[in-house]
GROMACS .gro file of C-alpha atoms in nm:
model
  495
    1MET     CA    1   0.108  -1.529  -0.386
    2ALA     CA    2  -0.246  -1.648  -0.391
    3SER     CA    3  -0.271  -1.856  -0.702
    4SER     CA    4  -0.028  -2.139  -0.723
    5ARG     CA    5   0.117  -2.193  -1.069
    6SER     CA    6   0.348  -2.450  -1.159
    7SER     CA    7   0.646  -2.609  -1.280
    8PRO     CA    8   0.697  -2.845  -1.544
    9PRO     CA    9   0.381  -2.734  -1.702
   10ALA     CA   10   0.239  -3.050  -1.563
   11GLU     CA   11  -0.130  -2.997  -1.512
   12ARG     CA   12  -0.310  -3.098  -1.197
   13GLY     CA   13  -0.674  -3.143  -1.135
   14ALA     CA   14  -0.923  -3.245  -0.874
   15GLY     CA   15  -0.655  -3.338  -0.621
   16SER     CA   16  -0.503  -3.588  -0.858
   17ALA     CA   17  -0.143  -3.656  -0.954
   18PRO     CA   18   0.012  -3.452  -1.235
   19ALA     CA   19  -0.145  -3.480  -1.578
   20ALA     CA   20  -0.481  -3.591  -1.447
   21PRO     CA   21  -0.751  -3.634  -1.708
   22ALA     CA   22  -0.943  -3.320  -1.786
   23ALA     CA   23  -1.295  -3.258  -1.673
   24ALA     CA   24  -1.563  -3.271  -1.938
   25PRO     CA   25  -1.535  -2.960  -2.157
   26ARG     CA   26  -1.781  -2.681  -2.110
   27GLY     CA   27  -1.906  -2.500  -2.415
   28PRO     CA   28  -1.892  -2.121  -2.434
   29GLY     CA   29  -2.173  -1.961  -2.238
   30THR     CA   30  -2.296  -2.294  -2.098
   31PRO     CA   31  -2.138  -2.329  -1.753
   32ALA     CA   32  -2.221  -2.633  -1.546
   33PRO     CA   33  -2.490  -2.559  -1.287
   34LEU     CA   34  -2.359  -2.502  -0.937
   35PRO     CA   35  -2.576  -2.522  -0.628
   36PRO     CA   36  -2.579  -2.157  -0.520
   37ASP     CA   37  -2.614  -2.191  -0.144
   38ALA     CA   38  -2.444  -2.527  -0.094
   39ASP     CA   39  -2.112  -2.416  -0.235
   40PRO     CA   40  -1.915  -2.176  -0.009
   41VAL     CA   41  -1.691  -2.061  -0.294
   42VAL     CA   42  -1.981  -1.958  -0.516
   43ALA     CA   43  -2.167  -1.804  -0.222
   44ALA     CA   44  -1.863  -1.597  -0.121
   45ILE     CA   45  -1.812  -1.467  -0.475
   46ARG     CA   46  -2.177  -1.379  -0.515
   47ALA     CA   47  -2.183  -1.191  -0.183
   48ALA     CA   48  -1.868  -0.997  -0.280
   49LEU     CA   49  -2.013  -0.891  -0.616
   50LEU     CA   50  -2.362  -0.785  -0.508
   51PRO     CA   51  -2.248  -0.444  -0.372
   52PHE     CA   52  -2.111  -0.359  -0.717
   53LEU     CA   53  -2.443  -0.422  -0.892
   54ALA     CA   54  -2.698  -0.145  -0.927
   55PRO     CA   55  -2.965  -0.154  -0.651
   56ASP     CA   56  -3.242  -0.209  -0.904
   57VAL     CA   57  -3.068  -0.500  -1.079
   58THR     CA   58  -3.254  -0.830  -1.062
   59VAL     CA   59  -3.031  -1.121  -0.965
   60GLY     CA   60  -3.096  -1.483  -1.046
   61ARG     CA   61  -3.061  -1.424  -1.419
   62PRO     CA   62  -2.789  -1.348  -1.675
   63ALA     CA   63  -2.746  -1.006  -1.830
   64ALA     CA   64  -3.038  -0.916  -2.057
   65THR     CA   65  -2.996  -0.804  -2.416
   66GLY     CA   66  -2.894  -0.439  -2.422
   67GLU     CA   67  -2.816  -0.435  -2.049
   68ARG     CA   68  -2.467  -0.326  -1.949
   69PRO     CA   69  -2.329  -0.607  -1.731
   70LEU     CA   70  -2.077  -0.563  -1.452
   71ARG     CA   71  -1.741  -0.629  -1.617
   72ILE     CA   72  -1.525  -0.862  -1.405
   73ALA     CA   73  -1.170  -0.964  -1.495
   74VAL     CA   74  -1.012  -1.257  -1.312
   75SER     CA   75  -0.643  -1.230  -1.231
   76LEU     CA   76  -0.551  -1.567  -1.376
   77SER     CA   77  -0.217  -1.734  -1.313
   78GLY     CA   78  -0.334  -2.084  -1.403
   79GLY     CA   79  -0.287  -2.210  -1.048
   80ARG     CA   80  -0.553  -2.389  -0.847
   81ASP     CA   81  -0.686  -2.086  -0.664
   82SER     CA   82  -0.730  -1.857  -0.962
   83MET     CA   83  -0.866  -2.145  -1.173
   84ALA     CA   84  -1.129  -2.218  -0.908
   85LEU     CA   85  -1.221  -1.849  -0.904
   86LEU     CA   86  -1.246  -1.842  -1.283
   87ASP     CA   87  -1.460  -2.156  -1.291
   88ALA     CA   88  -1.703  -2.030  -1.026
   89LEU     CA   89  -1.735  -1.686  -1.187
   90ALA     CA   90  -1.800  -1.842  -1.527
   91ALA     CA   91  -2.081  -2.043  -1.368
   92LEU     CA   92  -2.226  -1.734  -1.198
   93ARG     CA   93  -2.293  -1.574  -1.537
   94ALA     CA   94  -2.614  -1.777  -1.539
   95GLU     CA   95  -2.750  -1.601  -1.232
   96LEU     CA   96  -2.583  -1.257  -1.225
   97PRO     CA   97  -2.571  -0.983  -1.491
   98VAL     CA   98  -2.192  -0.999  -1.524
   99ALA     CA   99  -1.944  -1.024  -1.810
  100VAL     CA  100  -1.644  -1.235  -1.709
  101SER     CA  101  -1.300  -1.206  -1.866
  102ALA     CA  102  -0.951  -1.299  -1.748
  103LEU     CA  103  -0.611  -1.134  -1.743
  104HIS     CA  104  -0.289  -1.336  -1.740
  105VAL     CA  105   0.035  -1.158  -1.650
  106HIS     CA  106   0.343  -1.312  -1.813
  107HIS     CA  107   0.644  -1.236  -1.591
  108GLY     CA  108   0.894  -1.439  -1.795
  109LEU     CA  109   1.068  -1.553  -1.476
  110SER     CA  110   1.020  -1.926  -1.530
  111PRO     CA  111   1.111  -2.147  -1.826
  112ASN     CA  112   0.751  -2.268  -1.806
  113ALA     CA  113   0.595  -1.923  -1.839
  114ASP     CA  114   0.493  -1.974  -2.202
  115ALA     CA  115   0.330  -2.306  -2.117
  116TRP     CA  116   0.134  -2.143  -1.834
  117ALA     CA  117   0.006  -1.877  -2.074
  118ALA     CA  118  -0.100  -2.144  -2.326
  119PHE     CA  119  -0.280  -2.335  -2.049
  120CYS     CA  120  -0.475  -2.021  -1.951
  121VAL     CA  121  -0.571  -1.963  -2.314
  122ALA     CA  122  -0.708  -2.316  -2.346
  123GLU     CA  123  -0.897  -2.313  -2.014
  124CYS     CA  124  -1.058  -1.976  -2.085
  125ALA     CA  125  -1.163  -2.094  -2.430
  126ARG     CA  126  -1.330  -2.400  -2.274
  127ARG     CA  127  -1.542  -2.169  -2.060
  128GLY     CA  128  -1.614  -1.907  -2.324
  129VAL     CA  129  -1.414  -1.644  -2.133
  130ALA     CA  130  -1.210  -1.379  -2.313
  131LEU     CA  131  -0.845  -1.371  -2.203
  132ALA     CA  132  -0.607  -1.076  -2.220
  133GLN     CA  133  -0.235  -1.126  -2.167
  134ARG     CA  134   0.018  -0.873  -2.040
  135SER     CA  135   0.392  -0.928  -2.058
  136VAL     CA  136   0.587  -0.744  -1.788
  137ARG     CA  137   0.955  -0.699  -1.727
  138VAL     CA  138   1.066  -0.763  -1.371
  139GLU     CA  139   1.391  -0.590  -1.278
  140ARG     CA  140   1.638  -0.786  -1.065
  141ALA     CA  141   1.771  -0.482  -0.881
  142PRO     CA  142   2.035  -0.536  -0.612
  143GLY     CA  143   1.895  -0.520  -0.261
  144GLN     CA  144   1.536  -0.555  -0.381
  145SER     CA  145   1.307  -0.855  -0.353
  146LEU     CA  146   1.242  -1.017  -0.690
  147GLU     CA  147   0.911  -1.144  -0.554
  148ALA     CA  148   0.809  -0.791  -0.446
  149ASN     CA  149   0.911  -0.645  -0.782
  150ALA     CA  150   0.710  -0.912  -0.964
  151ARG     CA  151   0.410  -0.838  -0.745
  152THR     CA  152   0.435  -0.466  -0.821
  153ALA     CA  153   0.460  -0.533  -1.194
  154ARG     CA  154   0.162  -0.766  -1.175
  155PHE     CA  155  -0.059  -0.515  -0.997
  156ASP     CA  156   0.040  -0.241  -1.241
  157ALA     CA  157  -0.073  -0.473  -1.520
  158LEU     CA  158  -0.399  -0.556  -1.343
  159ARG     CA  159  -0.477  -0.186  -1.317
  160SER     CA  160  -0.481  -0.175  -1.697
  161ALA     CA  161  -0.766  -0.428  -1.722
  162GLU     CA  162  -1.067  -0.309  -1.919
  163ALA     CA  163  -1.309  -0.399  -1.641
  164ASP     CA  164  -1.508  -0.252  -1.354
  165VAL     CA  165  -1.372  -0.509  -1.109
  166VAL     CA  166  -1.060  -0.724  -1.103
  167ALA     CA  167  -1.110  -1.038  -0.892
  168LEU     CA  168  -0.810  -1.191  -0.716
  169ALA     CA  169  -0.802  -1.540  -0.567
  170HIS     CA  170  -0.633  -1.467  -0.232
  171HIS     CA  171  -0.787  -1.672   0.047
  172ALA     CA  172  -0.772  -1.692   0.426
  173ASP     CA  173  -0.443  -1.885   0.434
  174ASP     CA  174  -0.284  -1.618   0.214
  175GLN     CA  175  -0.418  -1.349   0.449
  176ALA     CA  176  -0.277  -1.527   0.756
  177GLU     CA  177   0.063  -1.565   0.589
  178THR     CA  178   0.062  -1.197   0.495
  179LEU     CA  179  -0.015  -1.098   0.853
  180LEU     CA  180   0.271  -1.316   0.983
  181LEU     CA  181   0.513  -1.164   0.733
  182GLN     CA  182   0.408  -0.813   0.833
  183LEU     CA  183   0.449  -0.897   1.201
  184LEU     CA  184   0.801  -1.020   1.134
  185ARG     CA  185   0.876  -0.692   0.953
  186GLY     CA  186   0.759  -0.492   1.255
  187ALA     CA  187   0.470  -0.335   1.065
  188GLY     CA  188   0.211  -0.106   1.219
  189PRO     CA  189  -0.170  -0.128   1.194
  190HIS     CA  190  -0.183  -0.061   0.820
  191GLY     CA  191   0.064  -0.341   0.749
  192LEU     CA  192  -0.104  -0.577   0.993
  193ALA     CA  193  -0.435  -0.517   0.817
  194ALA     CA  194  -0.278  -0.733   0.544
  195MET     CA  195  -0.484  -0.748   0.223
  196PRO     CA  196  -0.812  -0.556   0.192
  197ALA     CA  197  -1.120  -0.740   0.068
  198ALA     CA  198  -1.169  -0.455  -0.179
  199ARG     CA  199  -0.950  -0.166  -0.289
  200ALA     CA  200  -1.141   0.112  -0.457
  201GLY     CA  201  -1.036   0.467  -0.545
  202ARG     CA  202  -0.920   0.391  -0.898
  203ARG     CA  203  -1.077   0.188  -1.174
  204PRO     CA  204  -1.082  -0.101  -1.180
  205THR     CA  205  -1.163  -0.191  -0.821
  206LEU     CA  206  -0.956  -0.481  -0.689
  207VAL     CA  207  -1.171  -0.739  -0.508
  208ARG     CA  208  -1.074  -1.050  -0.311
  209PRO     CA  209  -1.400  -1.243  -0.275
  210LEU     CA  210  -1.238  -1.555  -0.123
  211LEU     CA  211  -1.051  -1.386   0.160
  212ALA     CA  212  -1.267  -1.543   0.433
  213LEU     CA  213  -1.237  -1.897   0.296
  214PRO     CA  214  -0.950  -2.135   0.382
  215ARG     CA  215  -0.735  -2.295   0.113
  216ALA     CA  216  -0.913  -2.625   0.183
  217ALA     CA  217  -1.241  -2.480   0.051
  218LEU     CA  218  -1.080  -2.406  -0.285
  219GLU     CA  219  -0.915  -2.747  -0.292
  220ASP     CA  220  -1.255  -2.905  -0.229
  221TYR     CA  221  -1.419  -2.693  -0.502
  222ALA     CA  222  -1.151  -2.782  -0.756
  223ARG     CA  223  -1.187  -3.153  -0.676
  224ARG     CA  224  -1.567  -3.156  -0.697
  225HIS     CA  225  -1.583  -2.960  -1.021
  226GLY     CA  226  -1.294  -3.122  -1.203
  227VAL     CA  227  -1.098  -2.799  -1.227
  228ARG     CA  228  -0.751  -2.834  -1.381
  229TRP     CA  229  -0.456  -2.621  -1.281
  230ILE     CA  230  -0.079  -2.600  -1.303
  231GLU     CA  231   0.187  -2.577  -1.033
  232ASP     CA  232   0.458  -2.314  -1.008
  233GLU     CA  233   0.794  -2.470  -0.921
  234SER     CA  234   0.886  -2.162  -0.718
  235ASN     CA  235   0.611  -2.246  -0.466
  236ALA     CA  236   0.835  -2.522  -0.329
  237ASP     CA  237   1.133  -2.288  -0.283
  238THR     CA  238   1.162  -2.237   0.093
  239GLY     CA  239   1.431  -1.978   0.031
  240LEU     CA  240   1.139  -1.742  -0.031
  241ARG     CA  241   1.001  -1.613   0.296
  242ARG     CA  242   0.635  -1.679   0.226
  243ASN     CA  243   0.712  -2.034   0.117
  244PHE     CA  244   0.924  -2.088   0.428
  245LEU     CA  245   0.630  -1.986   0.645
  246ARG     CA  246   0.387  -2.195   0.440
  247HIS     CA  247   0.590  -2.516   0.445
  248GLU     CA  248   0.790  -2.496   0.768
  249ILE     CA  249   0.594  -2.285   1.018
  250VAL     CA  250   0.225  -2.281   0.927
  251PRO     CA  251   0.168  -2.659   0.957
  252ARG     CA  252   0.293  -2.646   1.317
  253LEU     CA  253   0.079  -2.339   1.394
  254ALA     CA  254  -0.229  -2.504   1.245
  255ALA     CA  255  -0.167  -2.820   1.448
  256ALA     CA  256  -0.125  -2.628   1.774
  257PHE     CA  257  -0.399  -2.369   1.714
  258PRO     CA  258  -0.711  -2.526   1.558
  259GLY     CA  259  -0.856  -2.182   1.483
  260TYR     CA  260  -0.584  -2.110   1.226
  261PRO     CA  261  -0.613  -1.933   0.982
  262ALA     CA  262  -0.948  -1.779   1.083
  263THR     CA  263  -0.811  -1.624   1.403
  264LEU     CA  264  -0.536  -1.443   1.214
  265VAL     CA  265  -0.783  -1.327   0.951
  266ARG     CA  266  -0.988  -1.181   1.235
  267ALA     CA  267  -0.677  -1.013   1.379
  268ALA     CA  268  -0.608  -0.856   1.039
  269ALA     CA  269  -0.965  -0.723   1.035
  270HIS     CA  270  -0.913  -0.565   1.378
  271SER     CA  271  -0.593  -0.402   1.252
  272ALA     CA  272  -0.775  -0.272   0.944
  273GLU     CA  273  -1.031  -0.107   1.170
  274ALA     CA  274  -0.757   0.050   1.383
  275ALA     CA  275  -0.582   0.171   1.067
  276GLN     CA  276  -0.904   0.333   0.948
  277LEU     CA  277  -0.937   0.517   1.280
  278LEU     CA  278  -0.578   0.642   1.249
  279ASP     CA  279  -0.653   0.770   0.898
  280GLU     CA  280  -0.962   0.950   1.023
  281LEU     CA  281  -0.756   1.108   1.301
  282ALA     CA  282  -0.493   1.219   1.048
  283ALA     CA  283  -0.762   1.376   0.828
  284LEU     CA  284  -0.893   1.568   1.131
  285ASP     CA  285  -0.542   1.680   1.223
  286ALA     CA  286  -0.473   1.790   0.865
  287GLY     CA  287  -0.792   1.994   0.840
  288ASP     CA  288  -0.747   2.279   0.593
  289GLY     CA  289  -0.372   2.216   0.592
  290ILE     CA  290  -0.404   1.963   0.311
  291VAL     CA  291  -0.439   2.138  -0.026
  292THR     CA  292  -0.427   2.007  -0.382
  293GLY     CA  293  -0.126   2.139  -0.574
  294ASP     CA  294  -0.105   2.251  -0.936
  295ASP     CA  295  -0.033   1.894  -1.045
  296GLY     CA  296  -0.342   1.756  -0.871
  297ALA     CA  297  -0.145   1.597  -0.587
  298PRO     CA  298  -0.197   1.684  -0.218
  299THR     CA  299   0.042   1.918  -0.036
  300LEU     CA  300   0.071   1.964   0.341
  301ASP     CA  301   0.113   2.280   0.550
  302ARG     CA  302   0.460   2.255   0.708
  303ALA     CA  303   0.375   2.486   0.999
  304LEU     CA  304   0.071   2.274   1.086
  305LEU     CA  305   0.285   1.958   1.097
  306ALA     CA  306   0.549   2.132   1.308
  307ALA     CA  307   0.288   2.259   1.557
  308LEU     CA  308   0.133   1.914   1.583
  309ALA     CA  309   0.477   1.761   1.648
  310GLN     CA  310   0.515   1.993   1.949
  311ARG     CA  311   0.180   1.885   2.095
  312SER     CA  312   0.181   1.516   2.006
  313PRO     CA  313   0.473   1.354   1.823
  314PRO     CA  314   0.276   1.028   1.766
  315ARG     CA  315  -0.002   1.222   1.593
  316ALA     CA  316   0.251   1.412   1.382
  317ARG     CA  317   0.410   1.084   1.272
  318ASN     CA  318   0.064   0.948   1.193
  319LEU     CA  319  -0.016   1.257   0.986
  320LEU     CA  320   0.307   1.228   0.788
  321ARG     CA  321   0.245   0.857   0.719
  322TRP     CA  322  -0.109   0.939   0.606
  323PHE     CA  323   0.021   1.213   0.376
  324LEU     CA  324   0.264   0.969   0.214
  325ARG     CA  325  -0.017   0.716   0.164
  326ARG     CA  326  -0.218   0.986  -0.012
  327HIS     CA  327   0.062   0.980  -0.269
  328ASP     CA  328   0.049   0.597  -0.294
  329LEU     CA  329   0.393   0.576  -0.133
  330PRO     CA  330   0.501   0.288   0.092
  331PRO     CA  331   0.562   0.366   0.460
  332PRO     CA  332   0.918   0.459   0.554
  333SER     CA  333   1.100   0.278   0.833
  334THR     CA  334   1.054   0.411   1.185
  335ALA     CA  335   1.400   0.570   1.178
  336ARG     CA  336   1.350   0.722   0.834
  337LEU     CA  337   1.010   0.866   0.931
  338ALA     CA  338   1.160   1.025   1.242
  339ALA     CA  339   1.439   1.182   1.035
  340MET     CA  340   1.192   1.318   0.779
  341LEU     CA  341   0.970   1.465   1.047
  342ASP     CA  342   1.270   1.626   1.216
  343GLN     CA  343   1.375   1.787   0.887
  344PHE     CA  344   1.032   1.938   0.831
  345VAL     CA  345   0.984   2.053   1.190
  346ARG     CA  346   1.324   2.225   1.215
  347ALA     CA  347   1.325   2.378   0.867
  348ALA     CA  348   1.303   2.754   0.826
  349PRO     CA  349   1.009   2.877   0.613
  350ASP     CA  350   1.226   2.918   0.301
  351ALA     CA  351   1.469   2.632   0.370
  352ARG     CA  352   1.577   2.396   0.094
  353VAL     CA  353   1.471   2.055   0.226
  354ARG     CA  354   1.527   1.738   0.026
  355ALA     CA  355   1.402   1.411   0.173
  356ALA     CA  356   1.433   1.114  -0.063
  357HIS     CA  357   1.184   0.828  -0.029
  358ALA     CA  358   1.068   0.543  -0.255
  359GLY     CA  359   1.198   0.695  -0.577
  360VAL     CA  360   1.060   1.044  -0.517
  361GLU     CA  361   1.159   1.341  -0.303
  362LEU     CA  362   0.982   1.559  -0.049
  363GLY     CA  363   1.057   1.929  -0.036
  364ILE     CA  364   0.918   2.254   0.099
  365PHE     CA  365   0.796   2.537  -0.123
  366ARG     CA  366   0.608   2.844  -0.005
  367GLY     CA  367   0.545   2.682   0.332
  368ARG     CA  368   0.404   2.357   0.196
  369ILE     CA  369   0.544   2.004   0.191
  370VAL     CA  370   0.540   1.876  -0.166
  371VAL     CA  371   0.613   1.532  -0.312
  372HIS     CA  372   0.798   1.561  -0.642
  373ALA     CA  373   1.010   1.363  -0.884
  374GLY     CA  374   1.384   1.342  -0.824
  375ALA     CA  375   1.648   1.518  -1.028
  376VAL     CA  376   1.679   1.402  -1.388
  377ALA     CA  377   2.015   1.300  -1.531
  378ALA     CA  378   2.175   1.513  -1.802
  379TYR     CA  379   2.035   1.461  -2.151
  380ALA     CA  380   2.041   1.620  -2.498
  381ILE     CA  381   1.771   1.508  -2.741
  382ALA     CA  382   1.740   1.629  -3.098
  383TRP     CA  383   1.405   1.763  -3.219
  384GLN     CA  384   1.322   1.650  -3.572
  385GLY     CA  385   0.997   1.838  -3.619
  386GLU     CA  386   0.767   1.595  -3.434
  387PRO     CA  387   0.465   1.745  -3.251
  388ALA     CA  388   0.571   1.593  -2.918
  389LEU     CA  389   0.914   1.498  -2.789
  390ALA     CA  390   0.941   1.234  -2.516
  391LEU     CA  391   1.192   1.329  -2.247
  392PRO     CA  392   1.308   1.126  -1.947
  393HIS     CA  393   1.068   1.312  -1.716
  394GLY     CA  394   0.779   1.424  -1.935
  395VAL     CA  395   0.669   1.529  -2.282
  396LEU     CA  396   0.750   1.858  -2.456
  397GLU     CA  397   0.486   1.955  -2.711
  398PHE     CA  398   0.555   2.174  -3.015
  399ALA     CA  399   0.223   2.328  -3.125
  400PRO     CA  400   0.199   2.525  -3.454
  401ALA     CA  401   0.096   2.889  -3.412
  402VAL     CA  402   0.095   3.220  -3.596
  403GLY     CA  403   0.272   3.527  -3.464
  404GLU     CA  404   0.377   3.375  -3.134
  405GLY     CA  405   0.623   3.130  -2.986
  406LEU     CA  406   0.947   3.026  -3.154
  407ALA     CA  407   1.000   3.144  -3.511
  408ALA     CA  408   0.957   2.843  -3.738
  409SER     CA  409   1.222   2.984  -3.973
  410ARG     CA  410   1.484   2.989  -3.694
  411LEU     CA  411   1.400   2.631  -3.603
  412ARG     CA  412   1.453   2.521  -3.963
  413ALA     CA  413   1.782   2.703  -3.992
  414ALA     CA  414   1.971   2.526  -3.713
  415ALA     CA  415   1.990   2.197  -3.530
  416VAL     CA  416   1.737   2.200  -3.244
  417THR     CA  417   1.813   2.016  -2.923
  418VAL     CA  418   1.638   1.993  -2.589
  419ARG     CA  419   1.863   1.978  -2.284
  420ARG     CA  420   1.858   1.984  -1.909
  421ARG     CA  421   1.951   2.304  -1.729
  422GLU     CA  422   2.315   2.307  -1.622
  423GLY     CA  423   2.346   2.657  -1.473
  424GLY     CA  424   2.474   2.990  -1.604
  425GLU     CA  425   2.213   3.019  -1.883
  426ARG     CA  426   2.081   3.363  -1.985
  427LEU     CA  427   1.772   3.464  -2.176
  428ARG     CA  428   1.672   3.799  -2.334
  429LEU     CA  429   1.296   3.826  -2.317
  430THR     CA  430   1.275   4.191  -2.430
  431GLU     CA  431   1.437   4.347  -2.734
  432ASN     CA  432   1.693   4.616  -2.667
  433ALA     CA  433   1.736   4.487  -2.311
  434PRO     CA  434   2.027   4.290  -2.172
  435PRO     CA  435   1.983   3.916  -2.121
  436ARG     CA  436   1.889   3.807  -1.771
  437ALA     CA  437   2.012   3.510  -1.574
  438LEU     CA  438   1.772   3.219  -1.610
  439THR     CA  439   1.813   3.152  -1.237
  440ARG     CA  440   1.658   3.491  -1.160
  441LEU     CA  441   1.380   3.452  -1.415
  442LEU     CA  442   1.281   3.117  -1.264
  443TYR     CA  443   1.287   3.263  -0.912
  444ASP     CA  444   1.073   3.562  -1.015
  445ALA     CA  445   0.824   3.323  -1.178
  446ARG     CA  446   0.780   3.154  -0.836
  447ILE     CA  447   0.874   2.815  -0.975
  448ALA     CA  448   0.971   2.552  -0.717
  449PRO     CA  449   1.345   2.471  -0.698
  450TRP     CA  450   1.303   2.113  -0.820
  451GLN     CA  451   1.091   2.233  -1.113
  452ARG     CA  452   1.356   2.490  -1.203
  453ALA     CA  453   1.614   2.214  -1.230
  454SER     CA  454   1.392   1.994  -1.447
  455LEU     CA  455   1.258   2.244  -1.702
  456PRO     CA  456   1.370   2.147  -2.054
  457LEU     CA  457   1.567   2.412  -2.242
  458VAL     CA  458   1.532   2.445  -2.621
  459TYR     CA  459   1.849   2.534  -2.812
  460CYS     CA  460   1.886   2.643  -3.172
  461GLY     CA  461   2.243   2.551  -3.246
  462ASP     CA  462   2.435   2.671  -2.940
  463GLU     CA  463   2.190   2.948  -2.852
  464LEU     CA  464   1.928   2.914  -2.580
  465ALA     CA  465   1.606   2.988  -2.770
  466ALA     CA  466   1.324   2.919  -2.525
  467VAL     CA  467   1.226   2.786  -2.186
  468PRO     CA  468   0.867   2.660  -2.146
  469GLY     CA  469   0.680   2.859  -1.886
  470ILE     CA  470   0.936   3.143  -1.898
  471GLY     CA  471   0.943   3.262  -2.258
  472VAL     CA  472   1.123   3.283  -2.591
  473ASP     CA  473   1.447   3.470  -2.646
  474ALA     CA  474   1.380   3.790  -2.845
  475ALA     CA  475   1.615   3.680  -3.124
  476HIS     CA  476   1.413   3.362  -3.180
  477ARG     CA  477   1.061   3.496  -3.137
  478ALA     CA  478   0.809   3.466  -3.422
  479ALA     CA  479   0.718   3.796  -3.587
  480ALA     CA  480   0.358   3.911  -3.619
  481GLY     CA  481   0.179   3.698  -3.877
  482ALA     CA  482   0.475   3.463  -3.918
  483PRO     CA  483   0.462   3.087  -3.853
  484GLY     CA  484   0.562   2.995  -3.499
  485ILE     CA  485   0.584   2.706  -3.255
  486VAL     CA  486   0.442   2.728  -2.904
  487LEU     CA  487   0.597   2.504  -2.638
  488ARG     CA  488   0.390   2.315  -2.383
  489TRP     CA  489   0.568   2.118  -2.112
  490ARG     CA  490   0.386   1.814  -1.968
  491PRO     CA  491   0.600   1.679  -1.683
  492VAL     CA  492   0.531   1.347  -1.517
  493ARG     CA  493   0.324   1.394  -1.206
  494GLY     CA  494   0.533   1.560  -0.938
  495GLY     CA  495   0.799   1.668  -1.188
   0.00000   0.00000   0.00000
């Protein structure tokens, strides 16, 4: 990880031993002047931020009264790298119309985590920078990397920042280490591209302004400007792969190849360019075969993918990888991708295909490949009259109405529960007509198989009273002019 934090919350500063004396305090809004062109750290940050400023904005001055500044949040661990980034950004407020804040993510994985948070609070206060804290829970799931899970939780938290841009302190040495790790995993061009300098698409944009600078540049900045930081004891744990590379392998590489890490940063840039070309090829191959589904997510024409696989299997694999990335899904292994592609290519038009990947499933419905949530476990949740009921896979809303929906009187007369479909249910939608199998009603409504299995069923006592999207049983329907409740089902995306 880019910013080093550290163990016994011993503070470090300016290349000194632990608990070095602090630099002279800076008052809020009065950062120490930094020579703009002489300092590579400040110059790199300024260059990275300029594209995010409006073309007509005048630089060389702070934000004027009434002017909306560019809101920048620093991902702040308290380590040297993120503290150097914070310090330089705080100084740049004097010459750029920016509002700087910081976000500290509390993982709770170290006994020193509370001390790190307190350190960040104090250092932000010294610079007049607002600090937000997010506590995250990192699951220690079997077979999963704790470091990867912590990274995912951290980035989810960063996405919640109230900012236009979130600045991260990754530098060239981090980029080189990431490239080496991806090589050792057998990654393709997208993995070998390592970390992007900027990741847009969703607010806030994630920016890494220091990615071209070596770690030594940040060490030099921290020393010259009296920046204090803390060290994370886990950074010395060579049982972690990145730390093993950093402590055991990288020093030997740097000694043998003087261009390190710049040469590997350049290689990552070449891979990023190749990855972009592959994405552009996939978009051309997809053409009109990529269509947004009812839930706003892209779907892919199965026949188009199958035809492409006959002409060029590598292009078909590239298209499928691209489609998964459109859903923010990680790439499957080579073997898993081949198996998925084979399923889709060989499937009949109406076949029931279920390909599990990264916590979701891929299926085929009406000739299109769809990414959707997996099956939900059985549940039975009582409704106590609240306007919205949270379920494991979405929210069921109960909206008051008149003369439509469920009869409010029937809901008051019996215990109301919401359950998962188990099979064998029947519903009578028309008076004086026999009840029909819910299976058939769902099929006639052209609802996808996975959506049929996940629809919540509303019971009054032991009687099935309503199914959102299908209708209300005639015995439970509100009479004309009578109070009623209309159901609205809001599944999680892909549900």
